[in-house]
Each structure stands twice: as C-alpha cells, then as structure tokens.
PDB file of C-alpha atoms in Angstrom:
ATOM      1  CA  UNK A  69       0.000   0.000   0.000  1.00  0.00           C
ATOM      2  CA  UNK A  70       1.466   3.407  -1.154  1.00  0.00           C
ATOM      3  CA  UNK A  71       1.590   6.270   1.564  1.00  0.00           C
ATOM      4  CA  UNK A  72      -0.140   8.908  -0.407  1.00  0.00           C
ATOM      5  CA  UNK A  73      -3.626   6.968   0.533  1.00  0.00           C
ATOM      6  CA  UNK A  74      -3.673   7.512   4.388  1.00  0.00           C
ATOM      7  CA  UNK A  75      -1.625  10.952   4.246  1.00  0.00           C
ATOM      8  CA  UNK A  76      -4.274  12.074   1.854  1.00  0.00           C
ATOM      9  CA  UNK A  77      -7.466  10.992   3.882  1.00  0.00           C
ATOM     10  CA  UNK A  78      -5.213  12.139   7.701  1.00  0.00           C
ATOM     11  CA  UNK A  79      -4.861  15.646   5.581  1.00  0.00           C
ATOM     12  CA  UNK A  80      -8.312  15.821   4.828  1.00  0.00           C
ATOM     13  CA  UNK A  81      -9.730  14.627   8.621  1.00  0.00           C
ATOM     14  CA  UNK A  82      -6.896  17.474   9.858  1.00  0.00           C
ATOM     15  CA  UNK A  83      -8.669  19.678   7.494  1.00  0.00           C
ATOM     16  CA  UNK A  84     -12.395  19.226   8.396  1.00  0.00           C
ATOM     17  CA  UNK A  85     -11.218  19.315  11.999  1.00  0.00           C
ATOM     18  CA  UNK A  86      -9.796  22.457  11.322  1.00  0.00           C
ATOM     19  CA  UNK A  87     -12.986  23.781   9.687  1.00  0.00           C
ATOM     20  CA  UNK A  88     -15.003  22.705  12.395  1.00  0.00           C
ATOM     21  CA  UNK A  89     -12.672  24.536  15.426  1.00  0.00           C
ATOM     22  CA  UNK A  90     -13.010  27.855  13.486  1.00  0.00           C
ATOM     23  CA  UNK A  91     -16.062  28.038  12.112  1.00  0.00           C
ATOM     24  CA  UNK A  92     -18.422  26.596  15.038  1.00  0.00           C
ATOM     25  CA  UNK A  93     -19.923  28.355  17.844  1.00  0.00           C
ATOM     26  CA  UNK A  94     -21.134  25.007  19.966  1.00  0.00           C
ATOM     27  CA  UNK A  95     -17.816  24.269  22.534  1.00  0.00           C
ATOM     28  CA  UNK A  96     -19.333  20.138  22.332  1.00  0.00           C
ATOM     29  CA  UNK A  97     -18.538  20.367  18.030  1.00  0.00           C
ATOM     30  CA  UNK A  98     -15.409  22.018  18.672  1.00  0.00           C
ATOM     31  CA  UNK A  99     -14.322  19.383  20.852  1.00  0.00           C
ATOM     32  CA  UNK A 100     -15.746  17.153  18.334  1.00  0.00           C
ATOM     33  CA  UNK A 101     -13.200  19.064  15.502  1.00  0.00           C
ATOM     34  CA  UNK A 102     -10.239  18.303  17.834  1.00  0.00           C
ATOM     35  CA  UNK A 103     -10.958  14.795  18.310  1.00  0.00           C
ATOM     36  CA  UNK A 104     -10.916  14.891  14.360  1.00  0.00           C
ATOM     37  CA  UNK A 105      -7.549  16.824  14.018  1.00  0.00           C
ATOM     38  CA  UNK A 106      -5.580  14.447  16.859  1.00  0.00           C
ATOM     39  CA  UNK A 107      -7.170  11.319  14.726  1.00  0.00           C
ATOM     40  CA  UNK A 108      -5.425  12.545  11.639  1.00  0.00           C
ATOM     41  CA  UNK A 109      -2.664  12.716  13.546  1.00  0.00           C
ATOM     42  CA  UNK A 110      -3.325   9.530  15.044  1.00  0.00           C
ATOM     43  CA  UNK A 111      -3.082   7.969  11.168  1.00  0.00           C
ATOM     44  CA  UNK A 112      -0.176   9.361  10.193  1.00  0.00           C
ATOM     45  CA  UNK A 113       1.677   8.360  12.794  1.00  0.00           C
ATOM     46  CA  UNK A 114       0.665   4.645  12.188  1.00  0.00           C
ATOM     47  CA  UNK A 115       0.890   5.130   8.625  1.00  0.00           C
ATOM     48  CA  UNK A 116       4.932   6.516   8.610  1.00  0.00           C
ATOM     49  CA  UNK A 117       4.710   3.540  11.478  1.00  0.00           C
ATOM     50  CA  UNK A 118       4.187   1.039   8.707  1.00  0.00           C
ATOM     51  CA  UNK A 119       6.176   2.575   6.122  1.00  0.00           C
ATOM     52  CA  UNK A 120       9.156   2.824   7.872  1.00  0.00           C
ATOM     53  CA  UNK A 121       9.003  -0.674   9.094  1.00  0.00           C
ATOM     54  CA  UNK A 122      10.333   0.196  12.672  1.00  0.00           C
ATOM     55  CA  UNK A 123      11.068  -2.340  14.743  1.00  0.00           C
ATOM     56  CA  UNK A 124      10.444  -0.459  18.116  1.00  0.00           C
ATOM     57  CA  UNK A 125       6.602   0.667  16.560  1.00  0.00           C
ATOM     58  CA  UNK A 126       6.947   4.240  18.054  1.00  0.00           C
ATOM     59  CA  UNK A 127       4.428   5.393  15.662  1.00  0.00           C
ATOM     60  CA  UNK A 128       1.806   2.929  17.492  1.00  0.00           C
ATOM     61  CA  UNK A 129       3.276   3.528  21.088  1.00  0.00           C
ATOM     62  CA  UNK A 130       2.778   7.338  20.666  1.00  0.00           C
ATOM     63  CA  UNK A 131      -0.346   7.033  18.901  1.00  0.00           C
ATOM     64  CA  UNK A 132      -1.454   5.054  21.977  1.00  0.00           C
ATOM     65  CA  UNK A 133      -0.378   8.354  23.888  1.00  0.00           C
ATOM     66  CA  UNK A 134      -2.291  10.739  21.837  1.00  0.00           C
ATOM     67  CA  UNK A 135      -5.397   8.164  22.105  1.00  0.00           C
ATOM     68  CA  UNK A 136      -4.981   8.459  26.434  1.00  0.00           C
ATOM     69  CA  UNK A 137      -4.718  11.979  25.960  1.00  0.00           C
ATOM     70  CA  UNK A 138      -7.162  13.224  23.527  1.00  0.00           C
ATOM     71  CA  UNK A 139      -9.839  11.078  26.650  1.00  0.00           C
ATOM     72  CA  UNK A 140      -8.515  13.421  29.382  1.00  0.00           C
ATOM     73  CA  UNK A 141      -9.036  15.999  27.154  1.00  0.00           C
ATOM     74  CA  UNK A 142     -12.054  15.214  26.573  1.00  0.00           C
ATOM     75  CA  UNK A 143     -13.130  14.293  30.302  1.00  0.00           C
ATOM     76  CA  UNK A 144     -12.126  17.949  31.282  1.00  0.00           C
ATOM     77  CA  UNK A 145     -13.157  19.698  28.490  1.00  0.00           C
ATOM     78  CA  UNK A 146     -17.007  18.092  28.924  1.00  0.00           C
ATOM     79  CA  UNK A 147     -16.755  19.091  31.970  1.00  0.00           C
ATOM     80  CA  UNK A 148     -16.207  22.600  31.260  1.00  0.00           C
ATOM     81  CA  UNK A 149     -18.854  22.828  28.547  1.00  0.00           C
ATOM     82  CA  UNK A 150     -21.110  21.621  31.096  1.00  0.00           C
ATOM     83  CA  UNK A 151     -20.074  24.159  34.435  1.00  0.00           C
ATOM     84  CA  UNK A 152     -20.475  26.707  30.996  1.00  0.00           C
ATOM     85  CA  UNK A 153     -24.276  25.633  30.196  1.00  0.00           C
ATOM     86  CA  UNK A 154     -25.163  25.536  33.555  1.00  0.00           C
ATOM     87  CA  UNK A 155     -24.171  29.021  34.314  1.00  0.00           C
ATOM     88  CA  UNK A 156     -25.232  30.604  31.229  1.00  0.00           C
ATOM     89  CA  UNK A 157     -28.197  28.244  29.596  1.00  0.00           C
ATOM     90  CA  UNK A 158     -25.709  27.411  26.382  1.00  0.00           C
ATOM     91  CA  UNK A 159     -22.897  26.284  25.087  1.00  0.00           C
ATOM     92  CA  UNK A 160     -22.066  28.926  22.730  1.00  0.00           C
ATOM     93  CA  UNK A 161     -18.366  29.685  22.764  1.00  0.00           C
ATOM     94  CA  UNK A 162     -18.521  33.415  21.486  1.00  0.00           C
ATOM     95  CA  UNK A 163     -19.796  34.333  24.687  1.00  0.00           C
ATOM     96  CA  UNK A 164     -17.572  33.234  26.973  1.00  0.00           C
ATOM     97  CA  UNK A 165     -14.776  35.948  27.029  1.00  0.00           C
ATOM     98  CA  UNK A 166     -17.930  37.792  29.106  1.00  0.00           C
ATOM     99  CA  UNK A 167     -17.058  35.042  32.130  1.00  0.00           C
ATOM    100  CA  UNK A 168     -13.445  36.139  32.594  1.00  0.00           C
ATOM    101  CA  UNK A 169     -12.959  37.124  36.377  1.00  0.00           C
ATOM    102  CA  UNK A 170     -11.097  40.184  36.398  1.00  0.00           C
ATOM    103  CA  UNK A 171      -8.670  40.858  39.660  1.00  0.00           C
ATOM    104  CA  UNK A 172     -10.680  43.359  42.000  1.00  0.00           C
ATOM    105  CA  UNK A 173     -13.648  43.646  39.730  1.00  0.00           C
ATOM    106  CA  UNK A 174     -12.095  45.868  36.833  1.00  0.00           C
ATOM    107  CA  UNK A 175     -12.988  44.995  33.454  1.00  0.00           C
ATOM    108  CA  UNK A 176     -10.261  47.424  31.696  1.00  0.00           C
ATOM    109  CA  UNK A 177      -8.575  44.353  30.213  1.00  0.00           C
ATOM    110  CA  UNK A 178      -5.138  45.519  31.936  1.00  0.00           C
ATOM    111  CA  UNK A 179      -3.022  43.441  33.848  1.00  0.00           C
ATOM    112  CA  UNK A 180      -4.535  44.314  37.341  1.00  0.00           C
ATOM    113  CA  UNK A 181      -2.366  47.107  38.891  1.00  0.00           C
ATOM    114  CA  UNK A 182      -4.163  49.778  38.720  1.00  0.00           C
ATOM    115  CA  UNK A 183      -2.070  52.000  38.389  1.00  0.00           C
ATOM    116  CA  UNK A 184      -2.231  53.636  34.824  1.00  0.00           C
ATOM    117  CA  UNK A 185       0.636  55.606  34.932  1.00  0.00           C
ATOM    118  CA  UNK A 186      -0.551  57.962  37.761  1.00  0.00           C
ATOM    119  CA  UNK A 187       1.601  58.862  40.902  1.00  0.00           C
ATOM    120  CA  UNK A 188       0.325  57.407  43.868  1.00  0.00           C
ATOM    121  CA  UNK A 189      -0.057  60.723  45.930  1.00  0.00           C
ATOM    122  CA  UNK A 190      -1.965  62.610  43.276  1.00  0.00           C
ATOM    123  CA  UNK A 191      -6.160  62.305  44.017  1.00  0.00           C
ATOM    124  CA  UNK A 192      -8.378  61.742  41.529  1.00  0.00           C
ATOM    125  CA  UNK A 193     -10.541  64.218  39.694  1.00  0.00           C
ATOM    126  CA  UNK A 194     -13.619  64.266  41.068  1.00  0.00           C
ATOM    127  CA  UNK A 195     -16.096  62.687  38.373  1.00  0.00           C
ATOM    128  CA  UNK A 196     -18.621  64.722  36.233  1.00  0.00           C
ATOM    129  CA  UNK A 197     -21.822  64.604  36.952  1.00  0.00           C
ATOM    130  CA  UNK A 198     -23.468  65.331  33.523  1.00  0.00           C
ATOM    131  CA  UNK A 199     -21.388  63.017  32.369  1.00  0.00           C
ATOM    132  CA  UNK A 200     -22.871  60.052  34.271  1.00  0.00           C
ATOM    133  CA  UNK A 201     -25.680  58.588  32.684  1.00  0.00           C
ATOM    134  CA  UNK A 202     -27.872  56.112  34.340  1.00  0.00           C
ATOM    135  CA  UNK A 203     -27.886  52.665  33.042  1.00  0.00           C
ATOM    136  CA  UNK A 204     -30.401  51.241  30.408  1.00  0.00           C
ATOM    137  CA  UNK A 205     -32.336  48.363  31.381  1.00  0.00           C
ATOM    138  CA  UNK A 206     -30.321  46.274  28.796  1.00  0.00           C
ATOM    139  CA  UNK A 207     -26.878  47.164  30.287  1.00  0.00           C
ATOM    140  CA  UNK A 208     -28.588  46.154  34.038  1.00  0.00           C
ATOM    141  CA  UNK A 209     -30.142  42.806  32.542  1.00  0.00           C
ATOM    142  CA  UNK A 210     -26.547  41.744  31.393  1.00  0.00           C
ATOM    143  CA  UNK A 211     -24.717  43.311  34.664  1.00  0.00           C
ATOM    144  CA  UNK A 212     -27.811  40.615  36.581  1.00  0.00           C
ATOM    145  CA  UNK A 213     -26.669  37.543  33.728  1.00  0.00           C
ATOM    146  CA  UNK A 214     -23.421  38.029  34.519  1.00  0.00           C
ATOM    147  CA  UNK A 215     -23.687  38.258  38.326  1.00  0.00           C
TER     148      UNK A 215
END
C-alpha cells in the first residue's frame, strides 16, 4: 500500500477538523473538531509507522499516547462545557470571554495594577456629573446575567 492513501485521507480529517474549530460556535462540536484533528494525527503516525518498518513501533506507542490523551481531554473539556451551560443556559463559545474574572472587579482588560501611569499621591478628579448617565435596562439585565 502506497503512503499517499492515508496521508491524503489524515490531511483531509486534519482539514475538516480544522474547519469545524473555526467556524463553530457550539464548545461540544469544537471538541468534536479536535478529536478529528488528533485522529489525523493519530493515522499518520501509524501510517509513517508502517512505512518505515520500525522495529520499536513508536508510531503505534505514541499514537497510543495521543489516544490516552485526547480522553482526558475530553473528560475535562465536557466538563467545562457543562459548568459553561449551567451558568449561562448554552454552550455557545462566542460568549464566553464575558465570564473572565477580572482581579478586583475591573474589566479594563489591563493586567490588574491599577495603576495607569498615575503617581500614587496625586487624588483623583472628582467625576462629572453630567457626564454620568444612568444605566439602560439592557446594560442592568446583562450586569444581573453576569452576576
């Protein structure tokens, strides 16, 4: 048997894996897609196993490895998915940058410190008044989804 034949078929798994991870918005199909991309994995290394005609069968042994941990991948990432649906009511993965716990409640996307550049002994300016604007209803529905 020639090696084109399973390199061909692992290339087109890896590739319909591949599809599947960026173009899917369930987290339980993109686990799906990367069980598909570590099987085409999973027959190449059996395939240059064969074709190489190694005695030791490293191709199989590691393939064995990939097999135990593509399982614990799965274990934890199923669990995930399902901690995610509880707490939110799906498993829609475009919404889940909104669960990252920020250190001391700011949501500024910096690294925590607070600081910004200002000296420590300066006060703040007080805030504007006219500036503030109560919240809508929307922005208090997601602030209660959230909480």
């Amino acid at each position: 048997m020639h090696l084109a034949y399973p390199a061909v078929l692992a290339v087109l798994l890896f590739c319909v894996g591949l599809y599947g991870v960026l173009a899917r918005r369930n987290a339980i199909l993109v686990l799906m897609s990367v069980e598909l991309m570590l099987n085409a994995v999973n027959l190449n290394l059996v395939a240059f196993d064969v074709w190489l005609r190694d005695t030791l069968h490293s191709g199989q042994a590691l393939t064995l490895f990939t097999i135990a941990i593509a399982a614990a991948e799965i274990g934890i990432g199923l669990a995930i998915v399902l901690a995610v649906y509880r707490n939110r009511g799906t498993s829609a993965v475009d919404g889940l940058r909104d669960t990252a716990e920020h250190p001391d409640g700011d949501d500024d996307g910096d690294d925590g410190d607070d600081f910004d550049g200002v000296a420590l002994d300066e006060p703040e300016p007080a805030p504007d008044k006219a500036a503030q604007q109560p919240q809508t209803s929307q922005q208090s529905q997601k602030a209660e989804a959230t909480a």
